[in-house]
Amino acid sequence: MKKLLWMLFGLLAIFLVACSDKGDEEAVAPEPSEDGKTAITIAYKDDGPSSEDSVKYYDALEAALKEHRDLDVEFNIVEIAQGDYAEKLNLLLYSGEIPDIIYFQGSDEQIAAQGLLEDLTPYIEGSEYLKDILYDHNGTRLDNYPYLLWVKPINHKVPVVRTDYLEQLSSSETLLADPTIENYRAFFQELVDKGLTEYGITVAGDIAELDFIFNRAFGVTSTWLEDGNGGYVYKKVSNAEKEKLAFYAELYAGGLLDNQYLTKQWDVKEDDFYNNKAGVIVGTNGKVIDLYNTRIKAVNGESAELTVLPGASGISSGYAATSVTKEPRGLAISSQSPNKNIAFEILDFLASPEGMKLDLLGYEGEHYNIENGEIVLTDKYYSEWFSRFWEPQTIKLDTAISERTPLLSPPGQASTNAVIESYEADNDFTIPEENISQWDAMENLYKEYAADIITGKVSIDAFDTFVDEWYGAGGEDITKLANEKLK
């Protein structure tokens, strides 16, 4: 079925690209609506015409564009069916309905390969604002893959704990000063032994969140590790990975890792943290940690404010390495859109002081107020507002934000600072299209073995069997490809 869909989509792509190749003189010009507005169609996860919050936001953006750029647009928000966003979005695209601005969260490479996404490089180079707010990793990712843009801090995850719990534990000072693997284990153990929590740490569904803390400590410092013989080995079949899984299995057996982690959904995971079943939770740096902080204090009082914990140290230290092959999510412009320039002008406006004021701060009188010539953020801002588009490191607004109400709470800002300080680029690369199905099967094989090892269904010795199966399932070819690329 999937192959058939791609064949149909390929035919659609050929038709659309053929039409677009007739030359600029024959390109379809944007047609204004009856009221003179240019219709801009946008597909964005969790946004839709049935959402009052979405409609309110895009109405406000229309007004801001008209006021500050004399740009008269009307947003048509696409309703994406509930379920897996990437899958549902692709079904929309298969149908031939291709919005002007598209948010992708996976499955964009196949679309770009059909020539249906615009190369953003010349637009950004000629932009008034966007080119000045890019992070270093944005530039590298755009050089590698110029179709997606996501101007936000590195989307990493960091561990946090209640500060009042931290202050009650004798192991806290040692952990913060020297966050070794064993000091982390002792910290989790004391949380449980003192009856503060049921288990030391919770994660949702797999071990990816644990890996942000422990990968580098075990020597899993990049996707492809040097093998000591001038070549590279995939991290998940390395001896370092075996040692890490053995450690996770010990945490699980000792009740320090949430024994329900495999089936736990993210919302239940968060509730377990707020209700003190879990001592440590892992969340995305910045705004997500901010929201966790607001919620934990609302449930448990001001003393429960969060403290960001460091990445574990050992063979290396810090949080997991960051992929720079491409943006894993982000905004694209359809190459078939008759409104490409206007679509980009909207994205550039959102990087301007006026655009940031809406996208970063929300609505005046609701999420912020102007007091004595300063922007004062409200409790509602901290509890519910998020930036749909850009989150630059340097914020330039016409009115200063009061020091009493910074954009991020101290824990939120500390989490972002910690990730920036710990940044290290990964050496991964995009798996070729012809190997993707094989690669997915190999990754699923790893997940099955990792889950069975951690939960004690098989011993750590089964890792060696997994390695043999992994190489037999296509690992030999992928490893050969990696060594060719990395050398």
CSV table of C-alpha atoms in Angstrom, one decimal:
chain,number,residue,atom,x,y,z
A,1,MET,CA,0.0,0.0,0.0
A,2,LYS,CA,2.8,2.4,0.9
A,3,LYS,CA,4.6,1.7,-2.4
A,4,LEU,CA,1.4,2.3,-4.3
A,5,LEU,CA,0.9,5.7,-2.5
A,6,TRP,CA,4.4,6.7,-3.4
A,7,MET,CA,3.9,5.7,-7.0
A,8,LEU,CA,0.8,7.8,-7.2
A,9,PHE,CA,2.5,10.7,-5.4
A,10,GLY,CA,5.5,10.4,-7.8
A,11,LEU,CA,3.2,10.8,-10.8
A,12,LEU,CA,1.6,13.8,-9.1
A,13,ALA,CA,5.0,15.3,-8.5
A,14,ILE,CA,6.1,14.8,-12.1
A,15,PHE,CA,3.0,16.5,-13.3
A,16,LEU,CA,3.4,19.4,-10.8
A,17,VAL,CA,7.1,19.9,-11.5
A,18,ALA,CA,6.5,19.7,-15.3
A,19,CYS,CA,4.0,22.5,-14.9
A,20,SER,CA,6.3,24.6,-12.8
A,21,ASP,CA,9.2,24.2,-15.3
A,22,LYS,CA,7.3,26.1,-18.1
A,23,GLY,CA,9.1,29.2,-17.0
A,24,ASP,CA,8.4,32.2,-14.9
A,25,GLU,CA,6.5,33.9,-17.7
A,26,GLU,CA,3.9,31.1,-17.6
A,27,ALA,CA,3.9,30.6,-13.9
A,28,VAL,CA,0.5,30.9,-12.2
A,29,ALA,CA,0.2,34.3,-10.6
A,30,PRO,CA,-1.3,34.6,-7.1
A,31,GLU,CA,-5.0,35.4,-7.3
A,32,PRO,CA,-6.3,37.7,-4.6
A,33,SER,CA,-9.6,36.8,-3.0
A,34,GLU,CA,-12.8,38.9,-3.6
A,35,ASP,CA,-11.8,41.2,-0.8
A,36,GLY,CA,-8.3,41.8,-2.3
A,37,LYS,CA,-6.5,39.6,0.2
A,38,THR,CA,-3.9,37.0,-0.9
A,39,ALA,CA,-4.8,33.6,0.4
A,40,ILE,CA,-2.0,31.7,2.2
A,41,THR,CA,-2.6,28.1,3.0
A,42,ILE,CA,-0.7,26.7,6.0
A,43,ALA,CA,-0.4,23.2,7.4
A,44,TYR,CA,0.8,23.2,11.0
A,45,LYS,CA,0.7,20.5,13.6
A,46,ASP,CA,-2.1,21.0,16.2
A,47,ASP,CA,-3.4,24.0,14.3
A,48,GLY,CA,-6.7,24.0,12.4
A,49,PRO,CA,-9.8,26.0,11.6
A,50,SER,CA,-11.7,24.1,14.4
A,51,SER,CA,-9.2,25.4,17.0
A,52,GLU,CA,-10.3,28.8,18.5
A,53,ASP,CA,-6.7,29.4,19.6
A,54,SER,CA,-5.4,28.8,16.1
A,55,VAL,CA,-7.9,31.0,14.5
A,56,LYS,CA,-7.2,33.8,17.0
A,57,TYR,CA,-3.5,33.5,16.4
A,58,TYR,CA,-3.6,33.7,12.6
A,59,ASP,CA,-6.2,36.5,12.7
A,60,ALA,CA,-3.7,38.5,14.9
A,61,LEU,CA,-0.9,37.7,12.5
A,62,GLU,CA,-3.0,38.9,9.6
A,63,ALA,CA,-3.6,42.2,11.4
A,64,ALA,CA,0.1,42.6,12.3
A,65,LEU,CA,1.2,41.9,8.7
A,66,LYS,CA,-1.3,44.5,7.4
A,67,GLU,CA,-0.3,47.1,10.0
A,68,HIS,CA,3.5,46.8,9.8
A,69,ARG,CA,4.1,45.5,6.3
A,70,ASP,CA,1.0,46.6,4.4
A,71,LEU,CA,0.7,42.9,3.5
A,72,ASP,CA,-3.0,41.9,3.0
A,73,VAL,CA,-3.2,38.2,3.5
A,74,GLU,CA,-5.8,35.7,4.6
A,75,PHE,CA,-4.6,32.5,6.2
A,76,ASN,CA,-6.4,29.2,5.4
A,77,ILE,CA,-5.4,26.8,8.1
A,78,VAL,CA,-5.5,23.1,6.9
A,79,GLU,CA,-7.2,20.7,9.2
A,80,ILE,CA,-4.8,17.7,9.6
A,81,ALA,CA,-6.6,14.5,10.7
A,82,GLN,CA,-5.8,13.2,14.2
A,83,GLY,CA,-3.1,10.6,14.5
A,84,ASP,CA,0.5,10.4,13.4
A,85,TYR,CA,1.1,13.9,12.0
A,86,ALA,CA,3.7,13.0,9.5
A,87,GLU,CA,1.6,10.2,8.1
A,88,LYS,CA,-1.6,12.3,8.0
A,89,LEU,CA,0.2,15.2,6.4
A,90,ASN,CA,1.6,13.0,3.6
A,91,LEU,CA,-1.9,11.7,2.9
A,92,LEU,CA,-2.9,15.3,2.4
A,93,LEU,CA,0.0,15.9,0.1
A,94,TYR,CA,-0.7,12.6,-1.8
A,95,SER,CA,-4.1,14.0,-2.6
A,96,GLY,CA,-2.5,16.9,-4.4
A,97,GLU,CA,-3.4,19.6,-1.9
A,98,ILE,CA,-0.1,21.2,-1.2
A,99,PRO,CA,-0.2,24.2,1.2
A,100,ASP,CA,2.0,27.3,0.7
A,101,ILE,CA,3.7,26.9,4.1
A,102,ILE,CA,4.1,23.4,5.5
A,103,TYR,CA,5.3,22.3,8.9
A,104,PHE,CA,7.0,18.9,8.8
A,105,GLN,CA,7.8,16.6,11.6
A,106,GLY,CA,9.3,13.8,9.6
A,107,SER,CA,8.7,12.3,6.2
A,108,ASP,CA,9.8,15.5,4.4
A,109,GLU,CA,12.8,14.0,2.6
A,110,GLN,CA,10.6,12.1,0.2
A,111,ILE,CA,8.7,15.2,-0.6
A,112,ALA,CA,11.9,17.2,-1.1
A,113,ALA,CA,13.2,14.5,-3.4
A,114,GLN,CA,10.2,15.0,-5.7
A,115,GLY,CA,11.2,18.7,-6.1
A,116,LEU,CA,8.1,19.9,-4.2
A,117,LEU,CA,9.9,22.0,-1.6
A,118,GLU,CA,11.6,25.3,-2.2
A,119,ASP,CA,15.3,25.8,-1.6
A,120,LEU,CA,15.3,28.5,1.1
A,121,THR,CA,18.9,29.5,0.7
A,122,PRO,CA,18.4,32.5,-1.6
A,123,TYR,CA,15.4,33.7,0.4
A,124,ILE,CA,17.4,33.7,3.7
A,125,GLU,CA,20.4,35.3,2.1
A,126,GLY,CA,18.2,38.2,0.9
A,127,SER,CA,16.1,38.4,4.1
A,128,GLU,CA,15.8,41.5,6.2
A,129,TYR,CA,15.7,39.8,9.6
A,130,LEU,CA,15.9,36.0,9.3
A,131,LYS,CA,19.5,35.8,8.3
A,132,ASP,CA,20.5,37.6,11.5
A,133,ILE,CA,18.7,35.3,14.0
A,134,LEU,CA,20.0,31.9,12.9
A,135,TYR,CA,21.8,29.7,15.4
A,136,ASP,CA,25.1,28.1,14.3
A,137,HIS,CA,23.4,24.7,13.9
A,138,ASN,CA,20.8,26.2,11.7
A,139,GLY,CA,23.4,27.3,9.2
A,140,THR,CA,25.0,23.9,9.1
A,141,ARG,CA,21.7,22.1,8.7
A,142,LEU,CA,20.6,24.5,5.9
A,143,ASP,CA,23.9,23.9,4.1
A,144,ASN,CA,23.2,20.2,4.2
A,145,TYR,CA,19.4,20.4,3.5
A,146,PRO,CA,18.0,23.8,2.5
A,147,TYR,CA,14.3,22.9,2.6
A,148,LEU,CA,13.4,23.2,6.3
A,149,LEU,CA,13.9,26.1,8.7
A,150,TRP,CA,13.5,25.8,12.5
A,151,VAL,CA,15.1,28.8,14.3
A,152,LYS,CA,15.0,27.5,17.8
A,153,PRO,CA,17.6,26.5,20.4
A,154,ILE,CA,19.0,23.0,19.9
A,155,ASN,CA,16.1,20.7,20.6
A,156,HIS,CA,17.8,18.7,23.3
A,157,LYS,CA,16.4,17.1,26.5
A,158,VAL,CA,17.8,17.7,30.0
A,159,PRO,CA,17.0,16.0,33.4
A,160,VAL,CA,15.4,18.1,36.1
A,161,VAL,CA,14.4,17.5,39.8
A,162,ARG,CA,12.5,19.4,42.4
A,163,THR,CA,14.9,21.8,44.3
A,164,ASP,CA,13.4,21.0,47.6
A,165,TYR,CA,14.1,17.3,47.1
A,166,LEU,CA,17.6,18.1,46.0
A,167,GLU,CA,18.2,20.0,49.3
A,168,GLN,CA,17.1,17.0,51.3
A,169,LEU,CA,19.6,14.5,49.8
A,170,SER,CA,23.1,14.0,51.0
A,171,SER,CA,24.1,12.7,47.5
A,172,SER,CA,23.0,15.9,45.7
A,173,GLU,CA,26.2,17.9,46.3
A,174,THR,CA,28.3,15.1,45.1
A,175,LEU,CA,26.2,14.6,42.0
A,176,LEU,CA,26.3,18.3,41.0
A,177,ALA,CA,30.0,18.5,41.5
A,178,ASP,CA,30.9,15.2,39.9
A,179,PRO,CA,27.9,13.7,37.9
A,180,THR,CA,29.4,10.2,37.4
A,181,ILE,CA,27.3,7.2,36.5
A,182,GLU,CA,27.6,5.8,40.0
A,183,ASN,CA,26.8,9.2,41.6
A,184,TYR,CA,23.7,9.3,39.5
A,185,ARG,CA,22.8,5.8,40.6
A,186,ALA,CA,23.3,6.8,44.3
A,187,PHE,CA,21.2,9.9,43.8
A,188,PHE,CA,18.3,7.8,42.3
A,189,GLN,CA,18.6,5.3,45.2
A,190,GLU,CA,18.5,8.0,47.9
A,191,LEU,CA,15.3,9.5,46.4
A,192,VAL,CA,13.7,6.1,46.7
A,193,ASP,CA,15.2,5.1,50.1
A,194,LYS,CA,14.0,8.4,51.7
A,195,GLY,CA,10.5,7.8,50.4
A,196,LEU,CA,10.4,11.0,48.4
A,197,THR,CA,9.5,9.1,45.2
A,198,GLU,CA,8.6,5.6,44.1
A,199,TYR,CA,11.4,5.5,41.5
A,200,GLY,CA,14.4,7.6,40.6
A,201,ILE,CA,13.5,8.5,37.0
A,202,THR,CA,10.7,8.1,34.5
A,203,VAL,CA,10.8,8.2,30.7
A,204,ALA,CA,8.1,7.6,28.0
A,205,GLY,CA,8.1,4.6,25.7
A,206,ASP,CA,11.8,4.0,25.1
A,207,ILE,CA,15.3,4.9,26.4
A,208,ALA,CA,15.9,7.9,24.1
A,209,GLU,CA,15.5,10.4,27.0
A,210,LEU,CA,17.9,8.4,29.2
A,211,ASP,CA,20.4,8.5,26.4
A,212,PHE,CA,20.5,12.3,26.6
A,213,ILE,CA,21.9,12.0,30.1
A,214,PHE,CA,24.2,8.9,29.9
A,215,ASN,CA,25.4,8.4,26.3
A,216,ARG,CA,28.6,10.4,26.5
A,217,ALA,CA,29.5,9.1,29.9
A,218,PHE,CA,29.6,5.6,28.5
A,219,GLY,CA,31.6,6.7,25.4
A,220,VAL,CA,28.6,6.8,23.1
A,221,THR,CA,29.7,10.2,21.9
A,222,SER,CA,28.5,10.2,18.3
A,223,THR,CA,26.4,8.0,15.9
A,224,TRP,CA,29.5,6.5,14.4
A,225,LEU,CA,32.4,5.6,16.9
A,226,GLU,CA,36.0,5.1,16.0
A,227,ASP,CA,36.7,1.4,16.1
A,228,GLY,CA,40.4,1.7,17.0
A,229,ASN,CA,41.5,0.4,13.6
A,230,GLY,CA,41.0,3.6,11.6
A,231,GLY,CA,37.3,2.8,10.9
A,232,TYR,CA,33.9,3.4,12.4
A,233,VAL,CA,31.3,1.3,14.1
A,234,TYR,CA,27.6,2.1,14.6
A,235,LYS,CA,27.1,3.2,18.2
A,236,LYS,CA,24.2,0.8,18.9
A,237,VAL,CA,26.4,-2.3,18.2
A,238,SER,CA,29.4,-1.0,20.2
A,239,ASN,CA,30.8,-2.2,23.4
A,240,ALA,CA,30.0,1.2,24.9
A,241,GLU,CA,26.3,0.6,24.1
A,242,LYS,CA,26.5,-2.9,25.7
A,243,GLU,CA,27.8,-1.4,29.0
A,244,LYS,CA,25.2,1.3,28.9
A,245,LEU,CA,22.3,-1.2,28.5
A,246,ALA,CA,23.7,-3.3,31.3
A,247,PHE,CA,23.5,-0.1,33.5
A,248,TYR,CA,19.9,0.6,32.5
A,249,ALA,CA,19.0,-3.0,33.3
A,250,GLU,CA,20.5,-2.6,36.8
A,251,LEU,CA,18.4,0.6,37.3
A,252,TYR,CA,15.3,-1.2,36.2
A,253,ALA,CA,16.0,-4.3,38.4
A,254,GLY,CA,16.6,-2.1,41.4
A,255,GLY,CA,13.3,-0.1,40.9
A,256,LEU,CA,15.2,3.1,40.1
A,257,LEU,CA,14.0,3.2,36.5
A,258,ASP,CA,10.2,3.4,36.2
A,259,ASN,CA,9.2,-0.2,35.5
A,260,GLN,CA,6.3,1.0,33.3
A,261,TYR,CA,8.4,3.1,31.1
A,262,LEU,CA,7.9,1.0,28.0
A,263,THR,CA,4.2,1.6,27.9
A,264,LYS,CA,4.1,5.0,29.5
A,265,GLN,CA,2.7,7.9,27.4
A,266,TRP,CA,4.2,11.4,27.7
A,267,ASP,CA,1.2,12.9,29.6
A,268,VAL,CA,1.2,10.0,32.2
A,269,LYS,CA,5.0,10.4,32.6
A,270,GLU,CA,4.5,14.1,33.3
A,271,ASP,CA,1.7,13.4,35.8
A,272,ASP,CA,3.9,10.9,37.6
A,273,PHE,CA,6.5,13.6,38.1
A,274,TYR,CA,4.1,16.3,39.2
A,275,ASN,CA,2.6,13.8,41.7
A,276,ASN,CA,6.0,12.7,43.0
A,277,LYS,CA,6.0,9.2,41.8
A,278,ALA,CA,9.2,10.0,39.8
A,279,GLY,CA,12.1,11.9,41.2
A,280,VAL,CA,13.7,13.0,37.8
A,281,ILE,CA,12.0,13.7,34.5
A,282,VAL,CA,13.7,14.6,31.2
A,283,GLY,CA,12.2,17.4,29.1
A,284,THR,CA,13.1,19.6,26.1
A,285,ASN,CA,15.2,22.5,27.1
A,286,GLY,CA,13.7,26.0,27.2
A,287,LYS,CA,9.9,26.4,27.1
A,288,VAL,CA,9.1,22.8,28.0
A,289,ILE,CA,11.2,23.0,31.1
A,290,ASP,CA,9.5,26.3,31.8
A,291,LEU,CA,6.1,24.6,31.6
A,292,TYR,CA,7.2,21.8,33.8
A,293,ASN,CA,8.5,24.3,36.3
A,294,THR,CA,5.2,26.3,36.3
A,295,ARG,CA,3.2,23.1,36.8
A,296,ILE,CA,5.3,21.5,39.5
A,297,LYS,CA,5.1,24.7,41.6
A,298,ALA,CA,1.4,24.9,41.1
A,299,VAL,CA,1.0,21.4,42.4
A,300,ASN,CA,3.7,21.3,45.1
A,301,GLY,CA,4.4,25.0,46.0
A,302,GLU,CA,7.2,27.5,45.3
A,303,SER,CA,9.9,25.4,47.0
A,304,ALA,CA,9.4,22.7,44.3
A,305,GLU,CA,11.0,24.9,41.6
A,306,LEU,CA,13.1,22.8,39.3
A,307,THR,CA,16.9,22.4,39.2
A,308,VAL,CA,18.6,21.3,36.0
A,309,LEU,CA,20.9,18.3,36.4
A,310,PRO,CA,24.1,17.9,34.4
A,311,GLY,CA,24.8,15.3,31.8
A,312,ALA,CA,26.6,12.3,33.3
A,313,SER,CA,30.4,12.2,33.1
A,314,GLY,CA,32.7,9.3,32.5
A,315,ILE,CA,34.6,8.6,29.2
A,316,SER,CA,33.2,11.9,28.1
A,317,SER,CA,30.6,14.3,29.6
A,318,GLY,CA,27.6,16.4,28.7
A,319,TYR,CA,24.3,15.8,27.0
A,320,ALA,CA,24.1,13.7,23.8
A,321,ALA,CA,25.6,14.9,20.5
A,322,THR,CA,23.5,17.0,18.2
A,323,SER,CA,22.6,15.9,14.6
A,324,VAL,CA,23.4,18.6,12.1
A,325,THR,CA,22.5,16.7,8.9
A,326,LYS,CA,19.2,18.5,8.6
A,327,GLU,CA,16.4,20.0,10.7
A,328,PRO,CA,14.4,17.1,12.1
A,329,ARG,CA,11.4,19.3,12.0
A,330,GLY,CA,10.6,22.7,10.6
A,331,LEU,CA,8.8,24.9,8.1
A,332,ALA,CA,9.0,24.6,4.4
A,333,ILE,CA,7.6,26.5,1.4
A,334,SER,CA,6.0,24.6,-1.4
A,335,SER,CA,7.9,24.9,-4.7
A,336,GLN,CA,4.5,24.8,-6.4
A,337,SER,CA,3.1,27.8,-4.5
A,338,PRO,CA,2.2,30.9,-6.6
A,339,ASN,CA,2.8,32.8,-3.3
A,340,LYS,CA,6.4,31.8,-2.5
A,341,ASN,CA,7.7,35.3,-2.0
A,342,ILE,CA,4.8,36.3,0.2
A,343,ALA,CA,5.1,33.1,2.2
A,344,PHE,CA,8.7,33.9,2.9
A,345,GLU,CA,7.9,37.5,3.7
A,346,ILE,CA,5.6,36.2,6.4
A,347,LEU,CA,8.4,34.0,7.8
A,348,ASP,CA,10.8,37.0,7.7
A,349,PHE,CA,8.3,39.3,9.4
A,350,LEU,CA,8.1,36.8,12.3
A,351,ALA,CA,11.8,37.5,12.9
A,352,SER,CA,11.2,41.3,13.0
A,353,PRO,CA,10.6,43.1,16.3
A,354,GLU,CA,6.9,43.5,15.5
A,355,GLY,CA,6.6,39.8,14.5
A,356,MET,CA,8.5,38.6,17.6
A,357,LYS,CA,6.2,40.7,19.8
A,358,LEU,CA,3.2,38.6,18.7
A,359,ASP,CA,4.9,35.2,18.3
A,360,LEU,CA,7.1,35.2,21.4
A,361,LEU,CA,4.9,37.2,23.8
A,362,GLY,CA,1.2,36.6,22.9
A,363,TYR,CA,-1.5,39.1,23.2
A,364,GLU,CA,-1.3,42.4,25.1
A,365,GLY,CA,-3.6,42.5,28.1
A,366,GLU,CA,-3.6,38.7,28.2
A,367,HIS,CA,-0.1,37.4,28.1
A,368,TYR,CA,1.7,40.7,28.8
A,369,ASN,CA,1.1,44.3,29.8
A,370,ILE,CA,3.0,47.5,29.2
A,371,GLU,CA,4.0,49.0,32.6
A,372,ASN,CA,6.2,52.0,32.9
A,373,GLY,CA,7.5,51.6,29.4
A,374,GLU,CA,8.4,47.9,29.9
A,375,ILE,CA,6.8,44.6,28.9
A,376,VAL,CA,5.6,42.7,32.0
A,377,LEU,CA,4.7,39.1,31.3
A,378,THR,CA,1.6,37.6,33.1
A,379,ASP,CA,1.1,34.2,34.7
A,380,LYS,CA,-0.9,33.2,31.7
A,381,TYR,CA,2.1,33.7,29.5
A,382,TYR,CA,4.2,31.3,31.6
A,383,SER,CA,1.4,28.7,31.9
A,384,GLU,CA,0.2,28.5,28.3
A,385,TRP,CA,2.0,30.6,25.6
A,386,PHE,CA,4.5,29.1,23.2
A,387,SER,CA,6.2,30.5,20.1
A,388,ARG,CA,4.8,28.8,17.0
A,389,PHE,CA,7.7,30.0,14.8
A,390,TRP,CA,11.1,31.4,15.9
A,391,GLU,CA,12.9,31.5,19.2
A,392,PRO,CA,16.1,33.5,18.5
A,393,GLN,CA,18.9,33.6,21.1
A,394,THR,CA,19.0,37.4,20.8
A,395,ILE,CA,15.6,39.0,21.2
A,396,LYS,CA,15.2,42.4,19.6
A,397,LEU,CA,12.0,44.2,20.6
A,398,ASP,CA,11.0,47.8,20.4
A,399,THR,CA,10.0,47.7,24.1
A,400,ALA,CA,12.2,46.0,26.7
A,401,ILE,CA,11.0,43.1,28.7
A,402,SER,CA,11.0,43.7,32.4
A,403,GLU,CA,13.8,42.0,34.4
A,404,ARG,CA,11.1,40.9,36.8
A,405,THR,CA,9.4,38.7,34.2
A,406,PRO,CA,12.1,37.2,31.8
A,407,LEU,CA,10.9,35.2,28.8
A,408,LEU,CA,12.1,32.0,30.5
A,409,SER,CA,12.0,31.2,34.2
A,410,PRO,CA,15.5,30.6,35.8
A,411,PRO,CA,15.1,26.8,35.3
A,412,GLY,CA,14.0,27.2,31.6
A,413,GLN,CA,16.9,29.6,30.9
A,414,ALA,CA,19.4,27.3,32.8
A,415,SER,CA,18.3,24.3,30.7
A,416,THR,CA,18.9,26.2,27.4
A,417,ASN,CA,22.3,27.5,28.7
A,418,ALA,CA,23.3,24.0,29.7
A,419,VAL,CA,22.5,22.6,26.3
A,420,ILE,CA,24.4,25.4,24.5
A,421,GLU,CA,27.4,24.9,26.7
A,422,SER,CA,27.3,21.1,26.1
A,423,TYR,CA,26.8,21.4,22.3
A,424,GLU,CA,28.7,18.9,20.2
A,425,ALA,CA,27.9,18.1,16.6
A,426,ASP,CA,27.2,14.5,15.7
A,427,ASN,CA,28.8,12.7,12.7
A,428,ASP,CA,25.6,11.1,11.5
A,429,PHE,CA,24.4,11.3,7.9
A,430,THR,CA,21.2,10.9,6.0
A,431,ILE,CA,20.5,7.2,5.2
A,432,PRO,CA,20.0,6.8,1.4
A,433,GLU,CA,16.4,6.3,0.3
A,434,GLU,CA,17.1,2.8,-1.0
A,435,ASN,CA,18.4,1.8,2.5
A,436,ILE,CA,15.6,3.3,4.6
A,437,SER,CA,13.4,0.3,4.9
A,438,GLN,CA,16.4,-1.9,5.8
A,439,TRP,CA,17.6,0.7,8.3
A,440,ASP,CA,14.1,1.0,10.0
A,441,ALA,CA,14.1,-2.8,10.4
A,442,MET,CA,17.6,-2.7,12.0
A,443,GLU,CA,16.5,0.1,14.4
A,444,ASN,CA,13.4,-1.9,15.4
A,445,LEU,CA,15.7,-4.9,16.0
A,446,TYR,CA,17.7,-2.8,18.4
A,447,LYS,CA,14.7,-1.5,20.2
A,448,GLU,CA,13.4,-5.1,20.7
A,449,TYR,CA,16.7,-6.3,22.1
A,450,ALA,CA,17.3,-3.2,24.2
A,451,ALA,CA,13.8,-3.5,25.8
A,452,ASP,CA,14.3,-7.2,26.6
A,453,ILE,CA,17.7,-6.6,28.1
A,454,ILE,CA,16.6,-3.7,30.3
A,455,THR,CA,13.5,-5.4,31.5
A,456,GLY,CA,15.4,-8.7,32.3
A,457,LYS,CA,13.7,-10.9,29.7
A,458,VAL,CA,17.1,-11.8,28.4
A,459,SER,CA,20.6,-11.3,29.9
A,460,ILE,CA,23.1,-8.8,28.7
A,461,ASP,CA,24.8,-11.6,26.9
A,462,ALA,CA,22.0,-11.5,24.3
A,463,PHE,CA,23.6,-8.2,23.1
A,464,ASP,CA,26.2,-10.2,21.2
A,465,THR,CA,23.5,-12.1,19.4
A,466,PHE,CA,21.8,-8.8,18.5
A,467,VAL,CA,25.1,-7.5,17.1
A,468,ASP,CA,25.4,-10.6,14.8
A,469,GLU,CA,21.7,-10.2,13.7
A,470,TRP,CA,22.2,-6.5,13.1
A,471,TYR,CA,25.1,-7.0,10.8
A,472,GLY,CA,23.3,-9.8,9.0
A,473,ALA,CA,20.2,-7.7,8.5
A,474,GLY,CA,22.1,-5.0,6.6
A,475,GLY,CA,24.6,-3.6,9.0
A,476,GLU,CA,27.5,-4.7,6.9
A,477,ASP,CA,26.3,-2.6,4.0
A,478,ILE,CA,25.4,0.5,6.2
A,479,THR,CA,28.8,0.3,8.1
A,480,LYS,CA,30.6,0.1,4.8
A,481,LEU,CA,28.7,3.2,3.6
A,482,ALA,CA,29.5,5.0,6.8
A,483,ASN,CA,33.2,4.4,6.5
A,484,GLU,CA,33.2,5.6,2.9
A,485,LYS,CA,31.4,8.8,3.9
A,486,LEU,CA,33.3,9.6,7.1
A,487,LYS,CA,36.7,9.0,5.7
